[in-house]
Amino acid sequence: MMRSRVNDILPSLLITLVLLLVLEVASSLIPILGIFEYRLPFNILIVLYLSFRLETPFLPVLVLFIQYIHSFFSIEGWAMGTLAGTLVCILCNYLRELIHLNSIPVTILTTQLFQLIWFGIVSLMIYMKTGETHYVLSLIHISEPTRLRR
C-alpha cells in the first residue's frame, strides 16, 4: 500500500491512460475475429489495482479519468462507471486488511468477485435509468421471458 501525492501520481496516471486507450482500441477489434459476446474489462482491472495499491484521497478522481477514457468505447458512460468504481474502491478499502493476495487463485477469485459487484452496480443503475431488463439480461445471456398475448 502506498500513500501518494498528486505530483507522484500524475506521470503514472498519464501512462496508464495511454495504455488503457491502446487496450480499449485493441479490445474493440475483437468482433473482427467473430467474437461478439466477449469484452475485456481493462478499466475495472486498473481501478481494482489502484484501489489495492494506492491510499490517496484522489482515488475517485483517478477513477473518473479512467472511466472517462473507457466511456468512449462503452455504453456504460463515465458517470455510472465512476460511481461504481468509487463504491468498489470504498469496499476494497474496507476489505484491504482481510484480503491477502498472496496466491494466484485468491487473486483471481477476488478480482472476479469485485468485477461481479461492479457489474451488479452498473446493471442496477442501467435498469433504474431505462426501466428495461434487456441490456442486463443480454449481458448474462438470459433471454427475457416472453409475455403472453391476450
PDB file of C-alpha atoms in Angstrom:
ATOM      1  CA  MET A   1       0.000   0.000   0.000  1.00  0.00           C
ATOM      2  CA  MET A   2       1.373   3.338  -0.984  1.00  0.00           C
ATOM      3  CA  ARG A   3       0.410   6.796   0.206  1.00  0.00           C
ATOM      4  CA  SER A   4       0.878   9.191  -2.656  1.00  0.00           C
ATOM      5  CA  ARG A   5       0.642  12.832  -3.569  1.00  0.00           C
ATOM      6  CA  VAL A   6      -0.737  14.225  -6.809  1.00  0.00           C
ATOM      7  CA  ASN A   7       2.744  15.081  -8.138  1.00  0.00           C
ATOM      8  CA  ASP A   8       3.810  11.450  -7.736  1.00  0.00           C
ATOM      9  CA  ILE A   9       0.652  10.052  -9.321  1.00  0.00           C
ATOM     10  CA  LEU A  10       0.278  12.322 -12.365  1.00  0.00           C
ATOM     11  CA  PRO A  11       3.029  10.879 -14.642  1.00  0.00           C
ATOM     12  CA  SER A  12       1.953   7.321 -13.867  1.00  0.00           C
ATOM     13  CA  LEU A  13      -1.681   8.229 -14.476  1.00  0.00           C
ATOM     14  CA  LEU A  14      -0.909   9.639 -17.921  1.00  0.00           C
ATOM     15  CA  ILE A  15       0.970   6.463 -18.880  1.00  0.00           C
ATOM     16  CA  THR A  16      -1.900   4.345 -17.542  1.00  0.00           C
ATOM     17  CA  LEU A  17      -4.469   6.340 -19.514  1.00  0.00           C
ATOM     18  CA  VAL A  18      -2.483   5.916 -22.742  1.00  0.00           C
ATOM     19  CA  LEU A  19      -2.159   2.187 -22.018  1.00  0.00           C
ATOM     20  CA  LEU A  20      -5.909   1.969 -21.348  1.00  0.00           C
ATOM     21  CA  LEU A  21      -6.628   3.757 -24.620  1.00  0.00           C
ATOM     22  CA  VAL A  22      -4.448   1.292 -26.550  1.00  0.00           C
ATOM     23  CA  LEU A  23      -6.037  -1.692 -24.784  1.00  0.00           C
ATOM     24  CA  GLU A  24      -9.567  -0.396 -25.412  1.00  0.00           C
ATOM     25  CA  VAL A  25      -8.819   0.078 -29.121  1.00  0.00           C
ATOM     26  CA  ALA A  26      -7.348  -3.440 -29.289  1.00  0.00           C
ATOM     27  CA  SER A  27     -10.350  -4.807 -27.416  1.00  0.00           C
ATOM     28  CA  SER A  28     -12.752  -3.119 -29.819  1.00  0.00           C
ATOM     29  CA  LEU A  29     -11.152  -5.092 -32.665  1.00  0.00           C
ATOM     30  CA  ILE A  30     -12.207  -8.451 -31.152  1.00  0.00           C
ATOM     31  CA  PRO A  31     -15.537  -8.544 -33.086  1.00  0.00           C
ATOM     32  CA  ILE A  32     -13.493  -8.627 -36.312  1.00  0.00           C
ATOM     33  CA  LEU A  33     -12.380 -12.098 -35.222  1.00  0.00           C
ATOM     34  CA  GLY A  34     -16.020 -13.165 -34.918  1.00  0.00           C
ATOM     35  CA  ILE A  35     -16.193 -12.998 -31.119  1.00  0.00           C
ATOM     36  CA  PHE A  36     -19.145 -10.721 -30.407  1.00  0.00           C
ATOM     37  CA  GLU A  37     -20.062 -11.649 -26.839  1.00  0.00           C
ATOM     38  CA  TYR A  38     -16.694 -11.122 -25.156  1.00  0.00           C
ATOM     39  CA  ARG A  39     -15.466  -7.869 -23.656  1.00  0.00           C
ATOM     40  CA  LEU A  40     -12.201  -7.328 -21.857  1.00  0.00           C
ATOM     41  CA  PRO A  41     -12.736  -5.152 -18.749  1.00  0.00           C
ATOM     42  CA  PHE A  42      -9.348  -3.430 -18.581  1.00  0.00           C
ATOM     43  CA  ASN A  43     -10.841  -0.398 -16.856  1.00  0.00           C
ATOM     44  CA  ILE A  44     -12.104  -2.491 -13.956  1.00  0.00           C
ATOM     45  CA  LEU A  45      -8.759  -4.228 -13.564  1.00  0.00           C
ATOM     46  CA  ILE A  46      -6.919  -0.907 -13.486  1.00  0.00           C
ATOM     47  CA  VAL A  47      -9.324   0.523 -10.902  1.00  0.00           C
ATOM     48  CA  LEU A  48      -9.005  -2.594  -8.742  1.00  0.00           C
ATOM     49  CA  TYR A  49      -5.225  -2.397  -8.944  1.00  0.00           C
ATOM     50  CA  LEU A  50      -5.277   1.264  -7.936  1.00  0.00           C
ATOM     51  CA  SER A  51      -7.689   0.636  -5.085  1.00  0.00           C
ATOM     52  CA  PHE A  52      -5.455  -2.045  -3.590  1.00  0.00           C
ATOM     53  CA  ARG A  53      -2.147  -0.249  -4.220  1.00  0.00           C
ATOM     54  CA  LEU A  54      -2.884   3.404  -3.516  1.00  0.00           C
ATOM     55  CA  GLU A  55      -4.073   5.106  -0.397  1.00  0.00           C
ATOM     56  CA  THR A  56      -4.910   8.588  -1.540  1.00  0.00           C
ATOM     57  CA  PRO A  57      -7.919  10.878  -1.276  1.00  0.00           C
ATOM     58  CA  PHE A  58      -7.645  11.478  -5.032  1.00  0.00           C
ATOM     59  CA  LEU A  59      -8.675   7.914  -5.902  1.00  0.00           C
ATOM     60  CA  PRO A  60     -12.213   8.894  -7.055  1.00  0.00           C
ATOM     61  CA  VAL A  61     -10.661  11.454  -9.412  1.00  0.00           C
ATOM     62  CA  LEU A  62      -8.353   8.769 -10.813  1.00  0.00           C
ATOM     63  CA  VAL A  63     -11.379   6.517 -11.297  1.00  0.00           C
ATOM     64  CA  LEU A  64     -13.118   9.391 -13.105  1.00  0.00           C
ATOM     65  CA  PHE A  65     -10.210   9.770 -15.551  1.00  0.00           C
ATOM     66  CA  ILE A  66     -10.094   6.034 -16.221  1.00  0.00           C
ATOM     67  CA  GLN A  67     -13.854   5.813 -16.725  1.00  0.00           C
ATOM     68  CA  TYR A  68     -13.864   8.866 -18.973  1.00  0.00           C
ATOM     69  CA  ILE A  69     -11.404   7.161 -21.339  1.00  0.00           C
ATOM     70  CA  HIS A  70     -13.400   3.913 -21.098  1.00  0.00           C
ATOM     71  CA  SER A  71     -16.684   5.701 -21.846  1.00  0.00           C
ATOM     72  CA  PHE A  72     -15.546   6.358 -25.425  1.00  0.00           C
ATOM     73  CA  PHE A  73     -15.777   2.605 -26.011  1.00  0.00           C
ATOM     74  CA  SER A  74     -18.756   1.641 -23.851  1.00  0.00           C
ATOM     75  CA  ILE A  75     -22.463   2.176 -23.408  1.00  0.00           C
ATOM     76  CA  GLU A  76     -21.833   2.414 -19.678  1.00  0.00           C
ATOM     77  CA  GLY A  77     -20.862   6.086 -19.622  1.00  0.00           C
ATOM     78  CA  TRP A  78     -18.401   7.806 -17.366  1.00  0.00           C
ATOM     79  CA  ALA A  79     -20.843   8.742 -14.611  1.00  0.00           C
ATOM     80  CA  MET A  80     -22.114   5.221 -13.930  1.00  0.00           C
ATOM     81  CA  GLY A  81     -18.627   3.762 -14.132  1.00  0.00           C
ATOM     82  CA  THR A  82     -17.208   6.407 -11.813  1.00  0.00           C
ATOM     83  CA  LEU A  83     -19.905   5.794  -9.212  1.00  0.00           C
ATOM     84  CA  ALA A  84     -19.491   2.012  -9.446  1.00  0.00           C
ATOM     85  CA  GLY A  85     -15.698   2.329  -9.356  1.00  0.00           C
ATOM     86  CA  THR A  86     -15.774   4.602  -6.329  1.00  0.00           C
ATOM     87  CA  LEU A  87     -18.122   2.241  -4.476  1.00  0.00           C
ATOM     88  CA  VAL A  88     -15.875  -0.727  -5.319  1.00  0.00           C
ATOM     89  CA  CYS A  89     -12.828   1.264  -4.145  1.00  0.00           C
ATOM     90  CA  ILE A  90     -14.554   2.009  -0.842  1.00  0.00           C
ATOM     91  CA  LEU A  91     -15.352  -1.683  -0.462  1.00  0.00           C
ATOM     92  CA  CYS A  92     -11.744  -2.600  -1.305  1.00  0.00           C
ATOM     93  CA  ASN A  93     -10.542  -0.102   1.275  1.00  0.00           C
ATOM     94  CA  TYR A  94     -12.680  -1.715   3.979  1.00  0.00           C
ATOM     95  CA  LEU A  95     -11.648  -5.246   2.999  1.00  0.00           C
ATOM     96  CA  ARG A  96      -7.983  -4.474   2.310  1.00  0.00           C
ATOM     97  CA  GLU A  97      -6.792  -5.842   5.651  1.00  0.00           C
ATOM     98  CA  LEU A  98      -8.824  -9.040   5.306  1.00  0.00           C
ATOM     99  CA  ILE A  99      -7.814  -9.918   1.755  1.00  0.00           C
ATOM    100  CA  HIS A 100      -4.293 -11.224   1.243  1.00  0.00           C
ATOM    101  CA  LEU A 101      -3.450 -11.531  -2.427  1.00  0.00           C
ATOM    102  CA  ASN A 102      -0.610 -13.961  -1.881  1.00  0.00           C
ATOM    103  CA  SER A 103      -1.669 -16.738  -4.245  1.00  0.00           C
ATOM    104  CA  ILE A 104      -2.928 -16.812  -7.811  1.00  0.00           C
ATOM    105  CA  PRO A 105      -6.303 -18.498  -7.069  1.00  0.00           C
ATOM    106  CA  VAL A 106      -7.121 -15.997  -4.311  1.00  0.00           C
ATOM    107  CA  THR A 107      -6.194 -13.111  -6.605  1.00  0.00           C
ATOM    108  CA  ILE A 108      -8.364 -14.468  -9.423  1.00  0.00           C
ATOM    109  CA  LEU A 109     -11.341 -15.080  -7.118  1.00  0.00           C
ATOM    110  CA  THR A 110     -11.027 -11.652  -5.512  1.00  0.00           C
ATOM    111  CA  THR A 111     -10.814  -9.937  -8.878  1.00  0.00           C
ATOM    112  CA  GLN A 112     -13.822 -11.872 -10.156  1.00  0.00           C
ATOM    113  CA  LEU A 113     -15.829 -11.017  -7.037  1.00  0.00           C
ATOM    114  CA  PHE A 114     -15.172  -7.300  -7.402  1.00  0.00           C
ATOM    115  CA  GLN A 115     -15.960  -7.450 -11.128  1.00  0.00           C
ATOM    116  CA  LEU A 116     -19.311  -9.062 -10.312  1.00  0.00           C
ATOM    117  CA  ILE A 117     -20.014  -6.361  -7.734  1.00  0.00           C
ATOM    118  CA  TRP A 118     -19.121  -3.715 -10.346  1.00  0.00           C
ATOM    119  CA  PHE A 119     -21.403  -5.401 -12.887  1.00  0.00           C
ATOM    120  CA  GLY A 120     -24.226  -5.536 -10.341  1.00  0.00           C
ATOM    121  CA  ILE A 121     -23.941  -1.830  -9.531  1.00  0.00           C
ATOM    122  CA  VAL A 122     -23.821  -0.747 -13.183  1.00  0.00           C
ATOM    123  CA  SER A 123     -26.643  -3.113 -14.150  1.00  0.00           C
ATOM    124  CA  LEU A 124     -28.815  -1.765 -11.359  1.00  0.00           C
ATOM    125  CA  MET A 125     -28.150   1.818 -12.488  1.00  0.00           C
ATOM    126  CA  ILE A 126     -28.929   0.981 -16.141  1.00  0.00           C
ATOM    127  CA  TYR A 127     -32.128  -0.767 -15.051  1.00  0.00           C
ATOM    128  CA  MET A 128     -33.142   2.230 -12.921  1.00  0.00           C
ATOM    129  CA  LYS A 129     -32.421   4.603 -15.795  1.00  0.00           C
ATOM    130  CA  THR A 130     -34.168   2.674 -18.581  1.00  0.00           C
ATOM    131  CA  GLY A 131     -36.659   0.502 -16.726  1.00  0.00           C
ATOM    132  CA  GLU A 132     -35.856  -2.389 -19.065  1.00  0.00           C
ATOM    133  CA  THR A 133     -34.016  -5.588 -18.255  1.00  0.00           C
ATOM    134  CA  HIS A 134     -32.990  -6.375 -21.849  1.00  0.00           C
ATOM    135  CA  TYR A 135     -29.459  -4.946 -21.511  1.00  0.00           C
ATOM    136  CA  VAL A 136     -28.786  -6.588 -18.163  1.00  0.00           C
ATOM    137  CA  LEU A 137     -30.150  -9.976 -19.198  1.00  0.00           C
ATOM    138  CA  SER A 138     -28.281  -9.926 -22.501  1.00  0.00           C
ATOM    139  CA  LEU A 139     -25.002  -9.430 -20.643  1.00  0.00           C
ATOM    140  CA  ILE A 140     -25.550 -12.555 -18.576  1.00  0.00           C
ATOM    141  CA  HIS A 141     -27.016 -14.454 -21.559  1.00  0.00           C
ATOM    142  CA  ILE A 142     -30.519 -14.934 -20.208  1.00  0.00           C
ATOM    143  CA  SER A 143     -33.326 -14.216 -22.589  1.00  0.00           C
ATOM    144  CA  GLU A 144     -36.249 -12.149 -21.416  1.00  0.00           C
ATOM    145  CA  PRO A 145     -39.363 -14.131 -20.567  1.00  0.00           C
ATOM    146  CA  THR A 146     -41.913 -13.995 -23.319  1.00  0.00           C
ATOM    147  CA  ARG A 147     -45.073 -12.178 -22.445  1.00  0.00           C
ATOM    148  CA  LEU A 148     -48.393 -13.848 -23.005  1.00  0.00           C
ATOM    149  CA  ARG A 149     -50.576 -12.163 -25.562  1.00  0.00           C
ATOM    150  CA  ARG A 150     -54.234 -11.669 -24.846  1.00  0.00           C
TER     151      ARG A 150
END
